[in-house]
Each structure stands twice: as structure tokens, then as C-alpha cells.
Amino acid sequence: LLLSVLAVGGAVLGVLGFSGELHAFASGWMPLLEADAWWKWLFVGPLKLLFWLVGWVLFLGLAGALLVGALLLASLLASPFLEALSRRVEALVTGRVEEIGDGGWLAPLREGGRSMLEEARRLAFFVGVQLGLLGFGLLVPGGQVVAPPAMTLVAVLFLPLDYASYALDRRRLSFRDKRRWVVERGPLMLGYGAAAFLTCLVPGLNLLAMPVLVIGGTLLVLRHPPAVAPA
């Protein structure tokens, strides 16, 4: 909870501090509409309202992507605890914890360290893709139209990949196999990711997002197990 408060608070302050720049990035591609006669406002007025709404939707999508990134950073720090939560959920649902590797009393410690390393790799992948899309939007003409919705879509699809990975890591799936598992269940993962994304945007509820999403991600793996062989 403390990590979530710090992550959400930092992200909100960042969005508020750079709200003008973010809104300009999201809506800078829109044409400036003017009317030199009253009757032209019959067409210009609705279009200006539509562009205004689209600009704010894109801005909220960018703000949501930043908030998701902050929560993923908090997940990195909390990964040993989230790994323990995922193990507990699986034990309660199935009566045992399926994992590939050595057992023993040191296994939880090893799993905690490994989960932190895997979370760091996933976070680096997420940040790399988002920075690439941001650079595309800034440098390529017309990229501002594509970058905000693409960044939002990446965040939505990354949420099931990230929060289901605690259970997938115990099965020693490679990152490629995890991505394939998400893609093969596209509608299901989009539903989970969209619900998780909206949860991250709700004040107060986003403070509880991390454990809830880990529970949901673990249940996803248990109910829709990967068919690929572990790496």
C-alpha cells in the first residue's frame, strides 16, 4: 500500500506538472478551425467540440499509461511480496503450487529474488516500447495521431502479461512464450487489461490495484494455462 501511494502520488504530480505539454502532444495534430460567417459555425462548432473531446481522451490515455508505468515500478519493488501472494492464491485454488525447479525451504527466497529480476526485465521492455512510441510521435510527421492510442494499447496489453507472469515464471516460460500466451487469448487479455487499466485510473481504488491484479493474473493462468512448453 505504501509503494502504491508513492507511485500514484508521483505519477499524479508528474501529470499535473506537465499537463500542458502532454495535452499539446496529444492534440497538437488537430487543425485550427475558424468560421468567418455565422452559418459556418453550424459545421465548425460540432467539429471543434469533437476535436476537443478527442484531445482529452488522448490526454487521459497518455496520463493512464504514465500511471500504469508508475505502478509497474512499484510492482518491481514489491515483487517478492507479490510473488508470495501469487503462490498463496494458487495454493488456495488448486491445493498445491506448480513450479519447475528445486524445492526446499530456500525456494521462497530464491523465487522472491527471481521474481524481482524478471519484473525488472519486463519493466525495461515496457519502458523501451513506450519510449519508442513517444519518439515516433515526436519525430515522425503525423506520429502524434498514432502514438497516444498506441501507448495506451501497449499499457492495456502489458498488464495481463505483467501480473500473470508471477504464475508463468514458476512454470519457467520464456518471455516469448508469455507474449504468445497473451496474443493467443487476445479478447480475454484485452478485457482483463482494459479493466485493469480503468482500475488504475480510479482514485483510491488504484491503491489496491497491485494485489488485486496479481490475484486476477494468477487466476488467468490457472483457468487458461499456457499450452506451450517451458523454455
Coordinates of N, CA and C in Angstrom, one line a residue:
L1 N 0.8 -1.2 0.0 CA 0.0 0.0 0.0 C 0.9 1.3 0.0
L2 N 1.9 1.2 0.8 CA 2.8 2.4 0.8 C 3.5 2.6 -0.6
L3 N 3.9 1.5 -1.2 CA 4.5 1.7 -2.5 C 3.5 2.2 -3.5
S4 N 2.3 1.7 -3.4 CA 1.2 2.2 -4.3 C 1.0 3.7 -4.1
V5 N 0.9 4.1 -2.8 CA 0.7 5.6 -2.6 C 1.8 6.4 -3.2
L6 N 3.1 6.0 -3.0 CA 4.2 6.7 -3.6 C 4.1 6.7 -5.1
A7 N 3.8 5.6 -5.7 CA 3.8 5.5 -7.2 C 2.6 6.4 -7.7
V8 N 1.4 6.3 -7.2 CA 0.3 7.0 -7.6 C 0.5 8.5 -7.4
G9 N 1.0 8.9 -6.2 CA 1.3 10.3 -5.9 C 2.3 10.9 -6.8
G10 N 3.4 10.2 -7.1 CA 4.4 10.7 -8.0 C 3.9 10.8 -9.4
A11 N 3.1 9.8 -9.9 CA 2.5 9.9 -11.2 C 1.6 11.1 -11.4
V12 N 0.7 11.3 -10.4 CA -0.3 12.3 -10.4 C 0.4 13.7 -10.5
L13 N 1.4 13.8 -9.6 CA 2.2 15.1 -9.6 C 2.9 15.3 -11.0
G14 N 3.4 14.3 -11.5 CA 4.0 14.4 -12.8 C 3.1 14.8 -13.9
V15 N 1.9 14.2 -13.9 CA 0.9 14.5 -14.9 C 0.4 15.9 -14.7
L16 N 0.2 16.4 -13.5 CA -0.3 17.7 -13.3 C 0.8 18.7 -13.6
G17 N 2.1 18.4 -13.3 CA 3.2 19.3 -13.6 C 3.4 19.5 -15.1
F18 N 3.1 18.4 -15.9 CA 3.4 18.5 -17.3 C 2.1 18.3 -18.1
S19 N 1.0 18.7 -17.5 CA -0.3 18.5 -18.2 C -0.4 19.3 -19.5
G20 N 0.2 20.5 -19.5 CA 0.1 21.3 -20.7 C 0.9 20.7 -21.9
E21 N 2.1 20.2 -21.6 CA 2.9 19.5 -22.6 C 2.2 18.2 -23.1
L22 N 1.7 17.4 -22.1 CA 1.0 16.2 -22.5 C -0.2 16.5 -23.4
H23 N -1.0 17.5 -23.0 CA -2.2 17.8 -23.8 C -1.8 18.3 -25.2
A24 N -0.7 19.1 -25.2 CA -0.2 19.6 -26.5 C 0.3 18.5 -27.4
F25 N 0.9 17.5 -26.8 CA 1.4 16.3 -27.6 C 0.2 15.5 -28.1
A26 N -0.8 15.4 -27.3 CA -2.0 14.6 -27.7 C -2.9 15.2 -28.7
S27 N -2.9 16.6 -28.7 CA -3.9 17.3 -29.5 C -3.2 18.2 -30.5
G28 N -1.9 18.3 -30.6 CA -1.2 19.2 -31.4 C -1.4 18.9 -32.9
W29 N -1.8 17.8 -33.3 CA -2.0 17.4 -34.7 C -3.3 17.9 -35.2
M30 N -4.2 18.4 -34.3 CA -5.6 18.8 -34.8 C -5.5 20.1 -35.5
P31 N -6.3 20.3 -36.5 CA -6.4 21.5 -37.3 C -7.1 22.6 -36.5
L32 N -6.7 23.9 -36.7 CA -7.4 25.0 -36.1 C -8.5 25.4 -37.0
L33 N -9.7 25.3 -36.5 CA -10.9 25.6 -37.2 C -11.4 27.0 -36.9
E34 N -11.7 27.8 -37.9 CA -12.3 29.1 -37.7 C -13.5 29.3 -38.7
A35 N -14.3 30.2 -38.3 CA -15.5 30.5 -39.1 C -15.6 32.0 -39.3
D36 N -15.7 32.4 -40.6 CA -15.8 33.8 -40.9 C -17.2 34.3 -41.2
A37 N -18.2 33.3 -41.0 CA -19.6 33.7 -41.1 C -20.4 32.9 -40.1
W38 N -21.5 33.4 -39.6 CA -22.2 32.8 -38.6 C -22.7 31.4 -39.0
W39 N -23.1 31.2 -40.2 CA -23.7 29.9 -40.6 C -22.6 28.8 -40.7
K40 N -21.4 29.2 -40.8 CA -20.3 28.2 -40.8 C -20.1 27.5 -39.5
W41 N -20.6 28.2 -38.4 CA -20.5 27.6 -37.1 C -21.3 26.4 -37.0
L42 N -22.3 26.3 -37.9 CA -23.1 25.0 -37.9 C -22.3 23.8 -38.1
F43 N -21.2 24.0 -38.9 CA -20.3 22.9 -39.1 C -19.0 22.9 -38.2
V44 N -18.5 24.2 -38.1 CA -17.3 24.3 -37.3 C -17.5 24.0 -35.8
G45 N -18.6 24.4 -35.3 CA -18.9 24.2 -33.8 C -18.8 22.7 -33.4
P46 N -19.6 21.9 -34.1 CA -19.6 20.4 -33.8 C -18.2 19.8 -34.0
L47 N -17.5 20.3 -35.0 CA -16.1 19.7 -35.2 C -15.2 20.1 -34.1
K48 N -15.2 21.4 -33.7 CA -14.4 21.8 -32.6 C -14.7 21.1 -31.3
L49 N -16.0 20.8 -31.1 CA -16.3 20.0 -29.9 C -15.8 18.6 -30.0
L50 N -15.9 18.0 -31.2 CA -15.4 16.7 -31.4 C -13.9 16.6 -31.2
F51 N -13.2 17.6 -31.8 CA -11.7 17.6 -31.6 C -11.3 17.8 -30.1
W52 N -12.1 18.6 -29.5 CA -11.8 18.9 -28.0 C -12.0 17.6 -27.2
L53 N -13.0 16.9 -27.5 CA -13.3 15.6 -26.8 C -12.2 14.6 -27.1
V54 N -11.8 14.5 -28.4 CA -10.8 13.5 -28.8 C -9.4 13.9 -28.1
G55 N -9.1 15.2 -28.1 CA -7.9 15.6 -27.4 C -7.8 15.2 -26.0
W56 N -9.0 15.4 -25.3 CA -9.0 15.0 -23.8 C -8.9 13.5 -23.6
V57 N -9.6 12.7 -24.5 CA -9.5 11.3 -24.5 C -8.1 10.8 -24.7
L58 N -7.4 11.4 -25.6 CA -6.0 11.0 -25.9 C -5.1 11.4 -24.7
F59 N -5.4 12.6 -24.1 CA -4.6 13.0 -22.9 C -4.8 12.1 -21.8
L60 N -6.1 11.7 -21.5 CA -6.3 10.7 -20.4 C -5.7 9.4 -20.7
G61 N -5.6 9.0 -22.0 CA -4.9 7.8 -22.3 C -3.4 7.8 -22.0
L62 N -2.8 9.0 -22.3 CA -1.4 9.2 -22.0 C -1.2 9.2 -20.5
A63 N -2.0 9.9 -19.8 CA -1.9 10.0 -18.3 C -2.1 8.6 -17.7
G64 N -3.0 7.8 -18.2 CA -3.2 6.5 -17.7 C -2.0 5.6 -18.0
A65 N -1.3 5.8 -19.2 CA -0.1 5.0 -19.5 C 1.0 5.3 -18.5
L66 N 1.1 6.6 -18.2 CA 2.1 7.1 -17.2 C 1.8 6.5 -15.8
L67 N 0.6 6.5 -15.4 CA 0.2 5.9 -14.1 C 0.5 4.4 -14.1
V68 N 0.2 3.7 -15.1 CA 0.5 2.3 -15.2 C 2.0 2.1 -15.1
G69 N 2.8 2.9 -15.7 CA 4.2 2.8 -15.6 C 4.7 3.0 -14.2
A70 N 4.1 3.9 -13.5 CA 4.5 4.2 -12.1 C 4.1 3.0 -11.2
L71 N 2.9 2.4 -11.5 CA 2.5 1.2 -10.7 C 3.4 0.0 -11.0
L72 N 3.9 -0.1 -12.2 CA 4.8 -1.2 -12.6 C 6.1 -1.0 -11.9
L73 N 6.5 0.2 -11.7 CA 7.8 0.5 -11.0 C 7.6 0.1 -9.5
A74 N 6.4 0.4 -9.0 CA 6.1 0.0 -7.6 C 6.1 -1.6 -7.5
S75 N 5.5 -2.2 -8.6 CA 5.5 -3.7 -8.6 C 6.9 -4.3 -8.6
L76 N 7.8 -3.6 -9.2 CA 9.2 -4.1 -9.1 C 9.7 -4.2 -7.7
L77 N 9.5 -3.1 -6.9 CA 9.9 -3.1 -5.6 C 9.1 -4.1 -4.7
A78 N 7.9 -4.3 -5.0 CA 7.0 -5.2 -4.2 C 7.0 -6.6 -4.8
S79 N 7.8 -6.9 -5.8 CA 7.7 -8.2 -6.5 C 7.9 -9.4 -5.5
P80 N 8.8 -9.4 -4.5 CA 8.8 -10.6 -3.7 C 7.5 -10.8 -2.9
F81 N 6.9 -9.7 -2.5 CA 5.6 -9.9 -1.8 C 4.5 -10.3 -2.7
L82 N 4.5 -9.8 -4.0 CA 3.5 -10.2 -4.9 C 3.7 -11.6 -5.4
E83 N 4.9 -12.1 -5.4 CA 5.2 -13.5 -5.7 C 4.6 -14.4 -4.7
A84 N 4.8 -14.0 -3.4 CA 4.3 -14.8 -2.3 C 2.7 -14.8 -2.4
L85 N 2.1 -13.7 -2.7 CA 0.7 -13.6 -2.8 C 0.2 -14.5 -3.9
S86 N 0.9 -14.5 -5.1 CA 0.5 -15.4 -6.2 C 0.6 -16.9 -5.8
R87 N 1.7 -17.2 -5.1 CA 1.8 -18.6 -4.6 C 0.7 -19.0 -3.7
R88 N 0.3 -18.1 -2.8 CA -0.8 -18.4 -1.9 C -2.1 -18.5 -2.6
V89 N -2.4 -17.7 -3.6 CA -3.6 -17.8 -4.4 C -3.7 -19.2 -5.1
E90 N -2.6 -19.6 -5.7 CA -2.5 -20.8 -6.4 C -2.7 -22.0 -5.4
A91 N -2.1 -21.9 -4.3 CA -2.2 -23.0 -3.3 C -3.7 -23.1 -2.8
L92 N -4.4 -22.0 -2.6 CA -5.7 -22.0 -2.1 C -6.7 -22.5 -3.2
V93 N -6.4 -22.2 -4.5 CA -7.3 -22.6 -5.5 C -7.1 -24.1 -5.9
T94 N -5.9 -24.5 -6.1 CA -5.6 -25.8 -6.6 C -5.1 -26.8 -5.5
G95 N -4.8 -26.3 -4.3 CA -4.2 -27.2 -3.3 C -2.8 -27.4 -3.4
R96 N -2.1 -26.9 -4.4 CA -0.6 -27.0 -4.5 C -0.1 -25.9 -5.4
V97 N 1.2 -25.7 -5.4 CA 1.8 -24.7 -6.2 C 2.6 -25.4 -7.3
E98 N 2.3 -25.2 -8.6 CA 3.0 -25.8 -9.7 C 4.2 -24.9 -10.0
E99 N 5.4 -25.5 -10.0 CA 6.6 -24.8 -10.4 C 7.6 -25.8 -10.8
I100 N 8.5 -25.3 -11.7 CA 9.5 -26.1 -12.3 C 10.8 -25.6 -11.6
G101 N 11.5 -26.4 -11.0 CA 12.8 -26.0 -10.3 C 12.9 -26.7 -9.0
D102 N 13.9 -26.4 -8.2 CA 14.2 -27.1 -7.0 C 13.3 -26.5 -5.9
G103 N 12.9 -27.4 -5.0 CA 12.1 -27.0 -3.8 C 13.0 -26.7 -2.6
G104 N 12.5 -27.1 -1.5 CA 13.3 -26.8 -0.3 C 12.8 -25.6 0.4
W105 N 13.4 -25.4 1.6 CA 12.9 -24.3 2.4 C 13.5 -22.9 1.9
L106 N 14.5 -23.0 1.1 CA 15.0 -21.8 0.5 C 14.3 -21.3 -0.8
A107 N 13.4 -22.2 -1.3 CA 12.7 -21.9 -2.5 C 12.0 -20.5 -2.5
P108 N 11.2 -20.2 -1.4 CA 10.6 -18.9 -1.4 C 11.5 -17.7 -1.6
L109 N 12.7 -17.8 -0.9 CA 13.7 -16.7 -1.1 C 14.2 -16.6 -2.5
R110 N 14.5 -17.8 -3.1 CA 15.0 -17.8 -4.5 C 13.9 -17.3 -5.4
E111 N 12.7 -17.7 -5.2 CA 11.6 -17.2 -6.0 C 11.4 -15.7 -5.9
G112 N 11.6 -15.2 -4.7 CA 11.4 -13.7 -4.5 C 12.5 -13.0 -5.3
G113 N 13.7 -13.4 -5.2 CA 14.8 -12.7 -5.9 C 14.6 -12.9 -7.4
R114 N 14.2 -14.1 -7.9 CA 14.0 -14.3 -9.3 C 12.8 -13.4 -9.8
S115 N 11.8 -13.3 -9.0 CA 10.6 -12.5 -9.4 C 11.0 -11.1 -9.6
M116 N 11.9 -10.6 -8.7 CA 12.3 -9.2 -8.8 C 13.1 -9.0 -10.1
L117 N 14.0 -9.9 -10.4 CA 14.8 -9.8 -11.7 C 13.9 -9.9 -12.9
E118 N 12.9 -10.8 -12.9 CA 12.0 -10.9 -14.1 C 11.2 -9.7 -14.2
E119 N 10.7 -9.1 -13.1 CA 9.9 -7.9 -13.1 C 10.8 -6.7 -13.7
A120 N 12.0 -6.7 -13.3 CA 12.9 -5.6 -13.9 C 13.0 -5.8 -15.4
R121 N 13.1 -7.0 -15.9 CA 13.2 -7.2 -17.3 C 11.9 -6.8 -18.0
R122 N 10.8 -7.1 -17.4 CA 9.5 -6.8 -18.0 C 9.3 -5.2 -18.0
L123 N 9.7 -4.6 -16.9 CA 9.6 -3.1 -16.9 C 10.5 -2.5 -17.9
A124 N 11.7 -3.0 -18.1 CA 12.6 -2.5 -19.1 C 12.0 -2.6 -20.5
F125 N 11.4 -3.7 -20.8 CA 10.7 -3.9 -22.1 C 9.6 -2.9 -22.3
F126 N 8.8 -2.7 -21.2 CA 7.6 -1.8 -21.3 C 8.1 -0.4 -21.5
V127 N 9.1 0.0 -20.8 CA 9.6 1.4 -20.9 C 10.3 1.6 -22.3
G128 N 11.0 0.6 -22.8 CA 11.6 0.7 -24.1 C 10.6 0.9 -25.2
V129 N 9.5 0.1 -25.2 CA 8.4 0.2 -26.2 C 7.8 1.6 -26.1
Q130 N 7.5 2.0 -24.8 CA 6.8 3.3 -24.7 C 7.6 4.5 -25.1
L131 N 8.9 4.4 -24.8 CA 9.8 5.5 -25.3 C 10.0 5.5 -26.8
G132 N 10.0 4.3 -27.4 CA 10.0 4.2 -28.9 C 8.8 4.8 -29.5
L133 N 7.6 4.5 -28.9 CA 6.4 5.1 -29.4 C 6.3 6.6 -29.2
L134 N 6.9 7.1 -28.0 CA 6.9 8.5 -27.8 C 7.8 9.2 -28.8
G135 N 9.0 8.6 -29.0 CA 9.9 9.2 -30.0 C 9.3 9.2 -31.4
F136 N 8.6 8.2 -31.8 CA 7.9 8.2 -33.0 C 6.9 9.3 -33.1
G137 N 6.1 9.6 -32.1 CA 5.2 10.6 -32.1 C 5.8 12.0 -32.1
L138 N 7.0 12.2 -31.6 CA 7.7 13.4 -31.6 C 8.4 13.7 -32.9
L139 N 9.0 12.7 -33.5 CA 9.9 12.9 -34.6 C 9.3 12.7 -36.0
V140 N 8.3 11.8 -36.1 CA 7.7 11.4 -37.3 C 6.5 12.3 -37.6
P141 N 6.4 13.0 -38.8 CA 5.2 13.8 -39.1 C 4.0 12.9 -39.1
G142 N 3.0 13.3 -38.4 CA 1.7 12.6 -38.2 C 1.8 11.5 -37.1
G143 N 2.9 11.4 -36.5 CA 3.1 10.4 -35.4 C 2.3 10.7 -34.2
Q144 N 1.9 12.0 -34.0 CA 1.1 12.3 -32.8 C -0.3 11.7 -32.9
V145 N -0.8 11.4 -34.1 CA -2.1 10.7 -34.2 C -2.0 9.3 -33.8
V146 N -0.9 8.6 -34.0 CA -0.7 7.2 -33.7 C -0.2 6.9 -32.3
A147 N 0.7 7.8 -31.8 CA 1.5 7.5 -30.6 C 0.6 7.4 -29.4
P148 N -0.3 8.3 -29.1 CA -1.1 8.2 -27.8 C -2.0 7.0 -27.7
P149 N -2.8 6.6 -28.8 CA -3.6 5.4 -28.7 C -2.7 4.2 -28.6
A150 N -1.5 4.2 -29.4 CA -0.7 3.0 -29.3 C 0.0 2.8 -28.0
M151 N 0.4 3.9 -27.3 CA 0.9 3.8 -26.0 C -0.1 3.3 -25.0
T152 N -1.4 3.7 -25.1 CA -2.4 3.2 -24.3 C -2.7 1.7 -24.5
L153 N -2.7 1.3 -25.8 CA -2.9 -0.1 -26.1 C -1.8 -1.0 -25.6
V154 N -0.6 -0.5 -25.7 CA 0.5 -1.3 -25.1 C 0.4 -1.4 -23.6
A155 N 0.0 -0.4 -23.0 CA -0.2 -0.5 -21.5 C -1.3 -1.5 -21.2
V156 N -2.4 -1.4 -21.9 CA -3.5 -2.4 -21.7 C -3.1 -3.8 -21.9
L157 N -2.4 -4.1 -22.9 CA -1.9 -5.5 -23.2 C -0.8 -5.9 -22.3
F158 N 0.0 -5.0 -21.8 CA 1.1 -5.3 -20.9 C 0.6 -5.7 -19.5
L159 N -0.5 -5.2 -19.1 CA -1.0 -5.5 -17.7 C -1.2 -7.0 -17.5
P160 N -1.9 -7.7 -18.4 CA -2.0 -9.2 -18.2 C -0.7 -9.9 -18.3
L161 N 0.2 -9.4 -19.2 CA 1.5 -10.0 -19.3 C 2.3 -9.9 -18.0
D162 N 2.2 -8.7 -17.4 CA 3.0 -8.5 -16.2 C 2.4 -9.2 -15.0
Y163 N 1.1 -9.0 -14.7 CA 0.6 -9.6 -13.5 C 0.3 -11.1 -13.5
A164 N 0.3 -11.6 -14.7 CA 0.2 -13.1 -14.8 C 1.5 -13.8 -14.8
S165 N 2.6 -13.0 -14.9 CA 3.9 -13.5 -15.1 C 4.4 -14.1 -13.8
Y166 N 3.9 -13.8 -12.6 CA 4.3 -14.4 -11.4 C 4.0 -15.9 -11.4
A167 N 2.8 -16.3 -11.9 CA 2.5 -17.7 -12.0 C 3.2 -18.3 -13.2
L168 N 3.4 -17.5 -14.3 CA 4.0 -18.1 -15.5 C 5.5 -18.3 -15.2
D169 N 6.1 -17.4 -14.4 CA 7.6 -17.6 -14.1 C 7.8 -18.9 -13.4
R170 N 6.9 -19.3 -12.5 CA 7.1 -20.5 -11.8 C 7.1 -21.7 -12.7
R171 N 6.4 -21.6 -13.9 CA 6.4 -22.6 -14.8 C 7.5 -22.5 -15.8
R172 N 8.4 -21.5 -15.6 CA 9.6 -21.3 -16.4 C 9.4 -21.1 -17.9
L173 N 8.3 -20.3 -18.1 CA 8.1 -19.9 -19.5 C 9.0 -18.8 -19.9
S174 N 9.4 -18.8 -21.2 CA 10.3 -17.7 -21.7 C 9.4 -16.5 -22.0
F175 N 10.0 -15.4 -22.1 CA 9.3 -14.1 -22.4 C 8.5 -14.3 -23.7
R176 N 9.1 -14.9 -24.7 CA 8.4 -15.1 -26.0 C 7.2 -16.0 -25.8
D177 N 7.3 -17.0 -25.0 CA 6.1 -17.9 -24.8 C 5.0 -17.1 -24.0
K178 N 5.4 -16.2 -23.1 CA 4.4 -15.4 -22.4 C 3.7 -14.5 -23.3
R179 N 4.4 -13.9 -24.2 CA 3.8 -13.0 -25.2 C 2.9 -13.8 -26.1
R180 N 3.3 -15.0 -26.5 CA 2.4 -15.8 -27.3 C 1.1 -16.2 -26.6
W181 N 1.3 -16.5 -25.3 CA 0.1 -16.8 -24.4 C -0.9 -15.7 -24.4
V182 N -0.4 -14.4 -24.3 CA -1.3 -13.3 -24.3 C -1.9 -13.1 -25.6
V183 N -1.1 -13.2 -26.7 CA -1.7 -12.9 -28.1 C -2.7 -13.9 -28.4
E184 N -2.5 -15.2 -28.1 CA -3.4 -16.3 -28.5 C -4.8 -16.1 -27.8
R185 N -4.8 -15.4 -26.7 CA -6.1 -15.1 -26.0 C -6.4 -13.6 -26.0
G186 N -6.3 -13.0 -27.2 CA -6.4 -11.6 -27.4 C -7.7 -11.0 -26.7
P187 N -8.9 -11.4 -27.0 CA -10.1 -10.8 -26.4 C -10.1 -10.9 -24.9
L188 N -9.7 -12.1 -24.4 CA -9.7 -12.2 -22.9 C -8.7 -11.3 -22.3
M189 N -7.5 -11.2 -22.9 CA -6.4 -10.3 -22.3 C -6.8 -8.9 -22.5
L190 N -7.4 -8.5 -23.6 CA -7.9 -7.1 -23.7 C -8.9 -6.8 -22.7
G191 N -9.8 -7.7 -22.4 CA -10.8 -7.5 -21.3 C -10.2 -7.3 -20.0
Y192 N -9.2 -8.2 -19.7 CA -8.5 -8.0 -18.4 C -7.7 -6.7 -18.3
G193 N -7.0 -6.5 -19.4 CA -6.1 -5.3 -19.5 C -6.9 -4.0 -19.4
A194 N -8.1 -3.9 -20.1 CA -8.9 -2.7 -20.1 C -9.5 -2.5 -18.7
A195 N -10.0 -3.6 -18.0 CA -10.5 -3.5 -16.7 C -9.4 -3.0 -15.7
A196 N -8.2 -3.6 -15.9 CA -7.1 -3.3 -15.0 C -6.6 -1.8 -15.2
F197 N -6.6 -1.4 -16.5 CA -6.3 0.0 -16.8 C -7.2 1.0 -16.2
L198 N -8.5 0.7 -16.3 CA -9.5 1.6 -15.7 C -9.4 1.6 -14.2
T199 N -9.1 0.4 -13.6 CA -8.9 0.4 -12.2 C -7.8 1.3 -11.7
C200 N -6.7 1.3 -12.5 CA -5.6 2.2 -12.2 C -5.9 3.7 -12.3
L201 N -7.0 4.0 -13.0 CA -7.3 5.4 -13.1 C -8.3 5.9 -12.0
V202 N -8.9 5.0 -11.3 CA -9.9 5.3 -10.2 C -9.2 5.7 -8.9
P203 N -9.3 7.0 -8.5 CA -8.6 7.4 -7.3 C -9.1 6.5 -6.1
G204 N -8.1 6.1 -5.3 CA -8.4 5.3 -4.1 C -8.4 3.8 -4.5
L205 N -9.1 3.4 -5.5 CA -9.1 2.0 -6.0 C -7.7 1.6 -6.5
N206 N -7.0 2.6 -7.2 CA -5.7 2.3 -7.7 C -4.7 1.9 -6.7
L207 N -4.9 2.3 -5.4 CA -4.0 2.0 -4.3 C -4.1 0.5 -4.0
L208 N -5.2 -0.1 -4.4 CA -5.3 -1.6 -4.1 C -5.1 -2.4 -5.4
A209 N -4.7 -1.7 -6.5 CA -4.6 -2.4 -7.8 C -3.6 -3.5 -7.8
M210 N -2.4 -3.3 -7.2 CA -1.4 -4.3 -7.4 C -1.8 -5.7 -6.9
P211 N -2.2 -5.8 -5.6 CA -2.6 -7.2 -5.2 C -3.8 -7.7 -5.9
V212 N -4.7 -6.9 -6.2 CA -5.9 -7.4 -7.0 C -5.5 -7.9 -8.3
L213 N -4.7 -7.2 -9.0 CA -4.2 -7.6 -10.4 C -3.4 -8.9 -10.3
V214 N -2.6 -9.0 -9.3 CA -1.8 -10.2 -9.2 C -2.7 -11.4 -8.9
I215 N -3.8 -11.3 -8.1 CA -4.7 -12.3 -7.9 C -5.4 -12.7 -9.2
G216 N -5.9 -11.6 -9.9 CA -6.5 -11.9 -11.2 C -5.6 -12.5 -12.2
G217 N -4.3 -12.1 -12.3 CA -3.4 -12.7 -13.2 C -3.1 -14.1 -12.9
T218 N -3.0 -14.4 -11.6 CA -2.8 -15.8 -11.2 C -4.0 -16.7 -11.6
L219 N -5.2 -16.2 -11.4 CA -6.4 -16.9 -11.8 C -6.5 -17.1 -13.3
L220 N -6.0 -16.1 -14.1 CA -5.9 -16.3 -15.5 C -5.1 -17.5 -15.9
V221 N -3.9 -17.6 -15.3 CA -3.0 -18.7 -15.6 C -3.7 -20.0 -15.2
L222 N -4.3 -20.1 -14.1 CA -4.9 -21.3 -13.6 C -6.1 -21.8 -14.5
R223 N -6.9 -20.8 -14.9 CA -8.1 -21.1 -15.7 C -7.8 -21.2 -17.2
H224 N -6.7 -20.6 -17.7 CA -6.3 -20.7 -19.1 C -4.8 -21.0 -19.2
P225 N -4.4 -22.2 -18.8 CA -3.0 -22.5 -18.7 C -2.3 -22.4 -20.1
P226 N -1.1 -22.0 -20.1 CA -0.3 -22.0 -21.4 C -0.1 -23.4 -21.9
A227 N -0.3 -23.5 -23.3 CA -0.1 -24.8 -23.9 C 1.3 -25.0 -24.4
V228 N 2.1 -23.9 -24.3 CA 3.5 -24.1 -24.9 C 4.4 -24.8 -23.8
A229 N 5.5 -25.3 -24.3 CA 6.4 -26.0 -23.5 C 7.3 -24.9 -22.8
P230 N 7.7 -25.0 -21.6 CA 8.6 -24.1 -21.0 C 9.9 -24.1 -21.6
A231 N 10.6 -22.9 -21.5 CA 11.9 -22.8 -22.1 C 12.9 -23.4 -21.2

